[in-house]
mmCIF file of C-alpha atoms in Angstrom:
data_model
loop_
_atom_site.group_PDB
_atom_site.id
_atom_site.type_symbol
_atom_site.label_atom_id
_atom_site.label_comp_id
_atom_site.label_asym_id
_atom_site.label_seq_id
_atom_site.Cartn_x
_atom_site.Cartn_y
_atom_site.Cartn_z
ATOM 1 C CA MET I 20 78.627 146.974 52.150
ATOM 2 C CA LEU I 21 77.056 148.611 49.117
ATOM 3 C CA PRO I 22 77.551 147.019 45.683
ATOM 4 C CA MET I 23 79.808 148.927 43.295
ATOM 5 C CA ARG I 24 79.397 149.779 39.634
ATOM 6 C CA ARG I 25 81.834 151.095 37.063
ATOM 7 C CA LEU I 26 81.320 154.778 36.240
ATOM 8 C CA GLY I 27 81.513 154.330 32.483
ATOM 9 C CA LYS I 28 84.860 154.669 30.769
ATOM 10 C CA THR I 29 86.314 156.521 33.767
ATOM 11 C CA GLU I 30 86.758 153.046 35.330
ATOM 12 C CA LEU I 31 85.993 154.602 38.735
ATOM 13 C CA GLN I 32 84.094 152.219 40.975
ATOM 14 C CA VAL I 33 81.183 153.931 42.722
ATOM 15 C CA SER I 34 78.568 152.709 45.181
ATOM 16 C CA GLU I 35 75.211 152.033 43.523
ATOM 17 C CA VAL I 36 73.572 154.433 45.945
ATOM 18 C CA GLY I 37 75.440 157.651 46.574
ATOM 19 C CA PHE I 38 74.967 160.615 48.878
ATOM 20 C CA GLY I 39 73.085 163.539 47.359
ATOM 21 C CA ALA I 40 74.308 166.474 49.428
ATOM 22 C CA TRP I 41 71.864 169.189 48.351
ATOM 23 C CA GLN I 42 70.295 169.181 51.817
ATOM 24 C CA LEU I 43 73.612 168.960 53.675
ATOM 25 C CA GLY I 44 73.936 172.008 55.919
ATOM 26 C CA ASN I 45 70.817 173.624 54.516
ATOM 27 C CA GLY I 46 69.646 175.835 57.346
ATOM 28 C CA ASP I 47 66.539 177.403 55.851
ATOM 29 C CA GLN I 48 64.629 174.445 54.414
ATOM 30 C CA TRP I 49 63.375 171.050 55.663
ATOM 31 C CA GLY I 50 63.756 172.167 59.279
ATOM 32 C CA GLY I 51 67.430 173.000 58.975
ATOM 33 C CA MET I 52 70.492 170.863 59.617
ATOM 34 C CA THR I 53 73.286 171.384 62.129
ATOM 35 C CA ASP I 54 76.920 170.891 61.195
ATOM 36 C CA ALA I 55 77.108 168.041 63.706
ATOM 37 C CA LEU I 56 74.223 166.196 62.010
ATOM 38 C CA ALA I 57 75.754 166.797 58.589
ATOM 39 C CA HIS I 58 79.062 165.256 59.709
ATOM 40 C CA LYS I 59 77.202 162.353 61.336
ATOM 41 C CA LEU I 60 75.272 161.536 58.150
ATOM 42 C CA VAL I 61 78.406 161.536 56.011
ATOM 43 C CA HIS I 62 80.182 159.242 58.470
ATOM 44 C CA GLU I 63 77.175 156.887 58.615
ATOM 45 C CA ALA I 64 77.145 156.724 54.819
ATOM 46 C CA LEU I 65 80.855 155.881 54.778
ATOM 47 C CA ASP I 66 80.334 153.147 57.360
ATOM 48 C CA LEU I 67 77.679 151.574 55.132
ATOM 49 C CA GLY I 68 80.054 151.517 52.160
ATOM 50 C CA CYS I 69 78.958 154.646 50.306
ATOM 51 C CA ASN I 70 81.865 156.205 48.406
ATOM 52 C CA LEU I 71 80.030 158.613 46.068
ATOM 53 C CA PHE I 72 79.234 162.134 47.280
ATOM 54 C CA ASP I 73 77.559 164.738 45.083
ATOM 55 C CA THR I 74 77.575 168.451 45.857
ATOM 56 C CA ALA I 75 77.739 171.918 44.269
ATOM 57 C CA PRO I 76 78.656 175.472 45.330
ATOM 58 C CA ASN I 77 75.021 176.607 45.378
ATOM 59 C CA TYR I 78 73.919 173.788 47.700
ATOM 60 C CA ALA I 79 73.231 175.411 51.072
ATOM 61 C CA LEU I 80 75.122 178.531 49.964
ATOM 62 C CA THR I 81 78.489 176.675 49.786
ATOM 63 C CA HIS I 82 77.952 174.952 53.162
ATOM 64 C CA SER I 83 77.402 171.559 51.504
ATOM 65 C CA GLU I 84 80.906 171.584 49.998
ATOM 66 C CA ARG I 85 82.431 172.897 53.220
ATOM 67 C CA LEU I 86 80.789 170.246 55.365
ATOM 68 C CA LEU I 87 81.755 167.462 52.986
ATOM 69 C CA GLY I 88 85.337 168.675 53.023
ATOM 70 C CA GLU I 89 85.373 168.584 56.808
ATOM 71 C CA ALA I 90 83.659 165.201 57.120
ATOM 72 C CA LEU I 91 85.815 163.486 54.506
ATOM 73 C CA GLN I 92 89.160 164.496 55.973
ATOM 74 C CA GLY I 93 91.396 161.449 56.139
ATOM 75 C CA LYS I 94 89.080 159.557 53.754
ATOM 76 C CA ARG I 95 89.862 161.349 50.510
ATOM 77 C CA ASP I 96 91.456 158.369 48.777
ATOM 78 C CA LYS I 97 88.411 156.235 49.589
ATOM 79 C CA VAL I 98 85.718 158.441 48.052
ATOM 80 C CA VAL I 99 84.560 159.849 44.723
ATOM 81 C CA ILE I 100 83.548 163.511 44.935
ATOM 82 C CA VAL I 101 81.306 165.096 42.316
ATOM 83 C CA SER I 102 80.877 168.851 42.208
ATOM 84 C CA LYS I 103 79.684 171.358 39.651
ATOM 85 C CA PHE I 104 80.010 174.878 38.326
ATOM 86 C CA GLY I 105 77.832 177.508 36.686
ATOM 87 C CA HIS I 106 75.256 178.167 39.418
ATOM 88 C CA GLN I 107 76.596 180.819 41.750
ATOM 89 C CA ALA I 108 76.106 180.408 45.476
ATOM 90 C CA GLY I 109 74.136 183.625 45.828
ATOM 91 C CA GLY I 110 72.055 183.027 42.712
ATOM 92 C CA GLY I 111 72.657 183.661 39.047
ATOM 93 C CA LEU I 112 74.423 181.728 36.330
ATOM 94 C CA ASP I 113 77.916 182.122 34.912
ATOM 95 C CA PHE I 114 79.357 179.579 32.497
ATOM 96 C CA SER I 115 82.300 181.662 31.336
ATOM 97 C CA ALA I 116 85.777 180.158 31.372
ATOM 98 C CA ASP I 117 86.889 182.829 33.823
ATOM 99 C CA TRP I 118 84.177 181.889 36.315
ATOM 100 C CA PHE I 119 84.882 178.208 35.749
ATOM 101 C CA TRP I 120 88.440 178.603 37.066
ATOM 102 C CA ARG I 121 87.363 180.719 40.027
ATOM 103 C CA SER I 122 84.557 178.293 40.887
ATOM 104 C CA LEU I 123 86.865 175.294 40.600
ATOM 105 C CA HIS I 124 89.503 176.768 42.905
ATOM 106 C CA ASP I 125 86.869 177.841 45.442
ATOM 107 C CA SER I 126 85.356 174.338 45.426
ATOM 108 C CA LEU I 127 88.765 172.745 45.906
ATOM 109 C CA SER I 128 89.356 174.992 48.905
ATOM 110 C CA ARG I 129 85.992 174.256 50.527
ATOM 111 C CA LEU I 130 86.316 170.523 49.875
ATOM 112 C CA LYS I 131 89.844 170.553 51.344
ATOM 113 C CA THR I 132 91.293 168.628 48.414
ATOM 114 C CA ASP I 133 93.617 169.239 45.508
ATOM 115 C CA TYR I 134 91.415 167.444 42.962
ATOM 116 C CA ILE I 135 87.761 166.737 42.251
ATOM 117 C CA ASP I 136 86.928 163.355 40.772
ATOM 118 C CA VAL I 137 84.041 164.509 38.561
ATOM 119 C CA PHE I 138 83.341 168.147 37.686
ATOM 120 C CA LEU I 139 80.138 168.979 35.835
ATOM 121 C CA ALA I 140 78.535 171.914 34.075
ATOM 122 C CA HIS I 141 75.472 172.400 36.267
ATOM 123 C CA SER I 142 72.234 172.398 34.235
ATOM 124 C CA PRO I 143 73.584 174.826 31.648
ATOM 125 C CA PRO I 144 71.788 176.388 28.675
ATOM 126 C CA MET I 145 71.933 174.408 25.427
ATOM 127 C CA ALA I 146 74.638 176.665 23.978
ATOM 128 C CA VAL I 147 77.015 175.633 26.780
ATOM 129 C CA LEU I 148 76.476 171.948 26.020
ATOM 130 C CA ASN I 149 77.937 172.357 22.550
ATOM 131 C CA GLY I 150 81.595 171.427 22.297
ATOM 132 C CA GLN I 151 82.447 174.784 20.735
ATOM 133 C CA HIS I 152 81.722 176.584 24.012
ATOM 134 C CA GLU I 153 84.722 177.886 25.947
ATOM 135 C CA ILE I 154 84.148 175.722 29.013
ATOM 136 C CA TRP I 155 85.199 172.517 27.233
ATOM 137 C CA PRO I 156 88.807 173.539 26.539
ATOM 138 C CA ALA I 157 88.911 174.834 30.138
ATOM 139 C CA LEU I 158 87.705 171.470 31.438
ATOM 140 C CA ARG I 159 90.358 169.649 29.420
ATOM 141 C CA GLU I 160 93.058 171.983 30.731
ATOM 142 C CA ALA I 161 91.933 171.465 34.329
ATOM 143 C CA GLN I 162 92.046 167.720 33.730
ATOM 144 C CA GLN I 163 95.567 167.964 32.327
ATOM 145 C CA GLN I 164 96.591 169.957 35.409
ATOM 146 C CA GLY I 165 95.222 167.193 37.654
ATOM 147 C CA LYS I 166 92.651 169.464 39.314
ATOM 148 C CA ILE I 167 89.790 167.344 38.012
ATOM 149 C CA ARG I 168 89.878 163.710 36.954
ATOM 150 C CA TYR I 169 86.781 163.568 34.718
ATOM 151 C CA TYR I 170 84.139 165.977 33.475
ATOM 152 C CA GLY I 171 80.775 166.299 31.822
ATOM 153 C CA ALA I 172 77.403 167.902 32.470
ATOM 154 C CA SER I 173 74.324 167.670 34.654
ATOM 155 C CA VAL I 174 71.258 167.769 32.385
ATOM 156 C CA ASP I 175 67.573 166.875 32.363
ATOM 157 C CA TYR I 176 66.421 165.816 28.889
ATOM 158 C CA ALA I 177 67.328 163.482 26.047
ATOM 159 C CA HIS I 178 68.026 166.270 23.566
ATOM 160 C CA GLU I 179 70.559 167.735 26.032
ATOM 161 C CA VAL I 180 72.229 164.343 26.393
ATOM 162 C CA ARG I 181 72.534 164.018 22.622
ATOM 163 C CA GLU I 182 73.940 167.512 22.184
ATOM 164 C CA THR I 183 76.560 166.892 24.869
ATOM 165 C CA LEU I 184 77.631 163.459 23.668
ATOM 166 C CA GLN I 185 77.608 164.320 19.970
ATOM 167 C CA THR I 186 79.722 167.481 20.311
ATOM 168 C CA THR I 187 81.981 167.005 23.367
ATOM 169 C CA ASP I 188 84.241 164.422 24.979
ATOM 170 C CA ALA I 189 82.232 164.313 28.235
ATOM 171 C CA GLN I 190 82.945 161.199 30.284
ATOM 172 C CA VAL I 191 80.189 161.521 32.901
ATOM 173 C CA LEU I 192 76.591 162.736 32.869
ATOM 174 C CA GLU I 193 74.332 163.455 35.790
ATOM 175 C CA LEU I 194 70.765 162.951 34.603
ATOM 176 C CA MET I 195 67.346 163.769 35.988
ATOM 177 C CA PHE I 196 65.777 160.331 35.850
ATOM 178 C CA ASN I 197 62.974 158.755 37.824
ATOM 179 C CA ILE I 198 59.705 156.917 37.226
ATOM 180 C CA LEU I 199 57.884 160.179 36.459
ATOM 181 C CA HIS I 200 60.779 161.718 34.466
ATOM 182 C CA GLN I 201 62.066 159.154 31.968
ATOM 183 C CA ASP I 202 62.895 161.361 28.991
ATOM 184 C CA VAL I 203 66.666 160.864 29.302
ATOM 185 C CA ARG I 204 66.405 157.109 28.745
ATOM 186 C CA LEU I 205 65.484 157.911 25.130
ATOM 187 C CA ALA I 206 69.161 158.794 24.657
ATOM 188 C CA PHE I 207 70.567 155.725 26.398
ATOM 189 C CA ASP I 208 71.587 154.291 23.024
ATOM 190 C CA LEU I 209 74.216 157.020 22.753
ATOM 191 C CA VAL I 210 75.207 156.583 26.413
ATOM 192 C CA ARG I 211 75.915 152.902 25.754
ATOM 193 C CA GLN I 212 77.737 153.615 22.512
ATOM 194 C CA GLN I 213 80.121 156.063 24.184
ATOM 195 C CA ASP I 214 80.324 154.184 27.509
ATOM 196 C CA VAL I 215 79.534 157.332 29.471
ATOM 197 C CA GLY I 216 79.103 157.088 33.225
ATOM 198 C CA VAL I 217 75.585 158.006 34.404
ATOM 199 C CA ILE I 218 74.635 159.294 37.844
ATOM 200 C CA THR I 219 70.893 159.813 38.330
ATOM 201 C CA LYS I 220 69.684 162.879 40.200
ATOM 202 C CA VAL I 221 66.193 163.609 41.591
ATOM 203 C CA PRO I 222 65.556 159.827 41.732
ATOM 204 C CA LEU I 223 62.570 160.244 44.074
ATOM 205 C CA ASP I 224 61.041 163.189 42.198
ATOM 206 C CA SER I 225 61.820 165.667 44.973
ATOM 207 C CA GLY I 226 60.115 163.450 47.541
ATOM 208 C CA TRP I 227 56.981 162.401 45.670
ATOM 209 C CA LEU I 228 58.291 158.885 45.067
ATOM 210 C CA SER I 229 59.023 158.506 48.748
ATOM 211 C CA GLY I 230 55.259 158.198 49.142
ATOM 212 C CA LYS I 231 55.026 160.941 51.775
ATOM 213 C CA TYR I 232 52.971 163.447 49.750
ATOM 214 C CA ASN I 233 49.332 163.421 48.668
ATOM 215 C CA ALA I 234 46.747 165.698 47.054
ATOM 216 C CA GLN I 235 46.410 167.708 50.287
ATOM 217 C CA SER I 236 50.150 168.333 50.732
ATOM 218 C CA GLN I 237 51.288 171.935 51.061
ATOM 219 C CA PHE I 238 54.713 173.108 49.942
ATOM 220 C CA ALA I 239 56.992 176.037 50.712
ATOM 221 C CA GLY I 240 60.429 177.114 49.581
ATOM 222 C CA VAL I 241 61.839 175.573 46.431
ATOM 223 C CA ARG I 242 58.941 173.093 46.240
ATOM 224 C CA ASP I 243 56.198 175.711 46.068
ATOM 225 C CA ARG I 244 56.742 175.598 42.301
ATOM 226 C CA TRP I 245 53.890 173.055 42.124
ATOM 227 C CA ASP I 246 50.458 174.667 41.885
ATOM 228 C CA ASP I 247 47.330 172.918 43.186
ATOM 229 C CA ALA I 248 46.615 171.254 39.844
ATOM 230 C CA GLU I 249 50.141 169.855 39.637
ATOM 231 C CA VAL I 250 49.972 168.591 43.212
ATOM 232 C CA ARG I 251 46.752 166.734 42.385
ATOM 233 C CA ARG I 252 48.251 165.304 39.197
ATOM 234 C CA ARG I 253 51.351 164.033 40.966
ATOM 235 C CA ALA I 254 49.260 162.598 43.774
ATOM 236 C CA ALA I 255 47.250 160.676 41.179
ATOM 237 C CA CYS I 256 50.509 159.313 39.767
ATOM 238 C CA ILE I 257 51.538 158.074 43.206
ATOM 239 C CA ASP I 258 48.183 156.319 43.526
ATOM 240 C CA ASP I 259 48.818 154.676 40.145
ATOM 241 C CA LEU I 260 52.168 153.347 41.395
ATOM 242 C CA GLN I 261 50.951 151.673 44.569
ATOM 243 C CA TRP I 262 51.160 148.263 42.876
ATOM 244 C CA LEU I 263 54.937 148.536 43.373
ATOM 245 C CA VAL I 264 54.618 148.589 47.157
ATOM 246 C CA SER I 265 54.784 145.337 49.113
ATOM 247 C CA ALA I 266 55.099 144.268 52.723
ATOM 248 C CA ASP I 267 58.877 144.490 52.542
ATOM 249 C CA ARG I 268 59.447 147.083 49.797
ATOM 250 C CA SER I 269 58.434 150.740 50.071
ATOM 251 C CA LEU I 270 57.682 152.980 47.117
ATOM 252 C CA SER I 271 60.994 154.820 47.536
ATOM 253 C CA GLN I 272 62.960 151.560 47.552
ATOM 254 C CA GLN I 273 61.167 150.375 44.414
ATOM 255 C CA ALA I 274 61.694 153.748 42.735
ATOM 256 C CA LEU I 275 65.444 153.446 43.277
ATOM 257 C CA ALA I 276 65.379 149.777 42.220
ATOM 258 C CA TYR I 277 63.736 150.875 38.964
ATOM 259 C CA LEU I 278 66.718 153.094 38.148
ATOM 260 C CA LEU I 279 69.221 150.431 39.167
ATOM 261 C CA SER I 280 67.609 147.994 36.737
ATOM 262 C CA TYR I 281 69.274 149.906 33.868
ATOM 263 C CA VAL I 282 72.819 148.839 33.034
ATOM 264 C CA GLU I 283 73.446 152.383 31.793
ATOM 265 C CA VAL I 284 72.999 153.732 35.335
ATOM 266 C CA SER I 285 76.105 153.668 37.505
ATOM 267 C CA ALA I 286 74.579 155.201 40.635
ATOM 268 C CA VAL I 287 71.581 156.978 42.106
ATOM 269 C CA ILE I 288 72.014 159.957 44.437
ATOM 270 C CA PRO I 289 68.921 160.530 46.577
ATOM 271 C CA GLY I 290 69.043 163.454 48.987
ATOM 272 C CA ILE I 291 69.703 162.600 52.618
ATOM 273 C CA ARG I 292 68.721 164.597 55.691
ATOM 274 C CA SER I 293 68.243 161.959 58.404
ATOM 275 C CA SER I 294 69.678 158.628 59.504
ATOM 276 C CA ALA I 295 66.346 156.907 58.810
ATOM 277 C CA GLN I 296 66.285 158.281 55.276
ATOM 278 C CA LEU I 297 69.870 157.202 54.751
ATOM 279 C CA GLN I 298 69.102 153.648 55.862
ATOM 280 C CA THR I 299 66.030 153.426 53.603
ATOM 281 C CA ASN I 300 67.878 154.753 50.577
ATOM 282 C CA PHE I 301 70.885 152.487 50.981
ATOM 283 C CA SER I 302 68.705 149.434 51.491
ATOM 284 C CA SER I 303 67.807 149.699 47.788
ATOM 285 C CA ALA I 304 71.377 148.888 46.733
ATOM 286 C CA GLY I 305 71.750 145.502 45.123
ATOM 287 C CA SER I 306 68.132 145.420 44.009
ATOM 288 C CA SER I 307 66.415 145.985 40.692
ATOM 289 C CA LEU I 308 62.985 145.492 39.217
ATOM 290 C CA SER I 309 62.180 142.632 36.896
ATOM 291 C CA SER I 310 62.192 143.282 33.161
ATOM 292 C CA ALA I 311 58.403 142.980 33.197
ATOM 293 C CA GLN I 312 58.045 145.566 35.980
ATOM 294 C CA ARG I 313 60.440 147.933 34.239
ATOM 295 C CA SER I 314 58.556 147.556 30.969
ATOM 296 C CA THR I 315 55.289 148.305 32.754
ATOM 297 C CA LEU I 316 56.754 151.525 34.179
ATOM 298 C CA GLU I 317 58.126 152.569 30.804
ATOM 299 C CA GLN I 318 54.706 152.032 29.235
ATOM 300 C CA TYR I 319 53.107 153.967 32.095
ATOM 301 C CA TRP I 320 55.372 156.939 31.426
ATOM 302 C CA ASN I 321 54.641 156.740 27.698
ATOM 303 C CA ARG I 322 50.913 157.019 28.417
ATOM 304 C CA LEU I 323 51.376 159.695 31.089
ATOM 305 C CA THR I 324 53.424 161.954 28.812
ATOM 306 C CA HIS I 325 51.972 160.990 25.436
ATOM 307 C CA SER I 326 55.266 159.327 24.459
ATOM 308 C CA GLY I 327 57.298 162.189 25.860
ATOM 309 C CA SER I 328 55.463 164.994 24.067
ATOM 310 C CA GLN I 329 53.861 166.375 27.263
ATOM 311 C CA LEU I 330 56.435 166.078 30.042
ATOM 312 C CA LEU I 331 55.621 166.725 33.670
ATOM 313 C CA PRO I 332 57.171 169.969 34.937
ATOM 314 C CA TRP I 333 60.040 169.461 37.328
#
């Protein structure tokens, strides 16, 4: 069974490796996924001790939430569900209080539940992260009504973490954090001070840290955002990181172990689209890098980004 960690001051216990459900039911990317396979993957994750499932309305055009709701029937009291609001299923952003309530009720319906454990503002603009924005009173009201248990935001950078934690009462953050994107760790002092639960998204840098891409890789769909120069630069980074690989530890396992070496991190949520991928991801639970290895990777990122002044594009 997977080791558990406390999700900050929420006191929820979550599996160190969770189930990132962005690819669940996605029929137009990565070769597609049938409903039957989606259900099978969720059930396999449950059997291995995973209790943390992360989704959003815009994942697979609402199918991710729907499939999770179907697969988790009869297991609701055994799992922690994270969902989000702000990104509309058909595209576009809306962080108004009115849309928040509509989005929440729609998510509850698709997930076949009367509460969501963690509800997050989904990569919002900076103005939304300030506690004066109208979503924060709405989140508190939804919590008081029992429709959500805890709330916070999904963000990418240290300055967004600081704005959220200095101006709101967020209890959970979902952070873009991996070996090549370490900016958020520069705000971990505030995370520790406020005992905020941290879930790390994009832990394998959209597949690069799985070791399956190289300088000749071609991308389509959402991943065609990388031009040829960026593909070559990322491929060079992967070459630089080969010292992490050993006979019994793959690059992806070590990349997840790097994140789990931080006490501030409650869980990692790699995407899952096959049983083999699920097994590889979950095998990283219970592991972490040594302090020396972690320090080496932090220094590597400092050199790569000129101490965070020249970040890699997502």
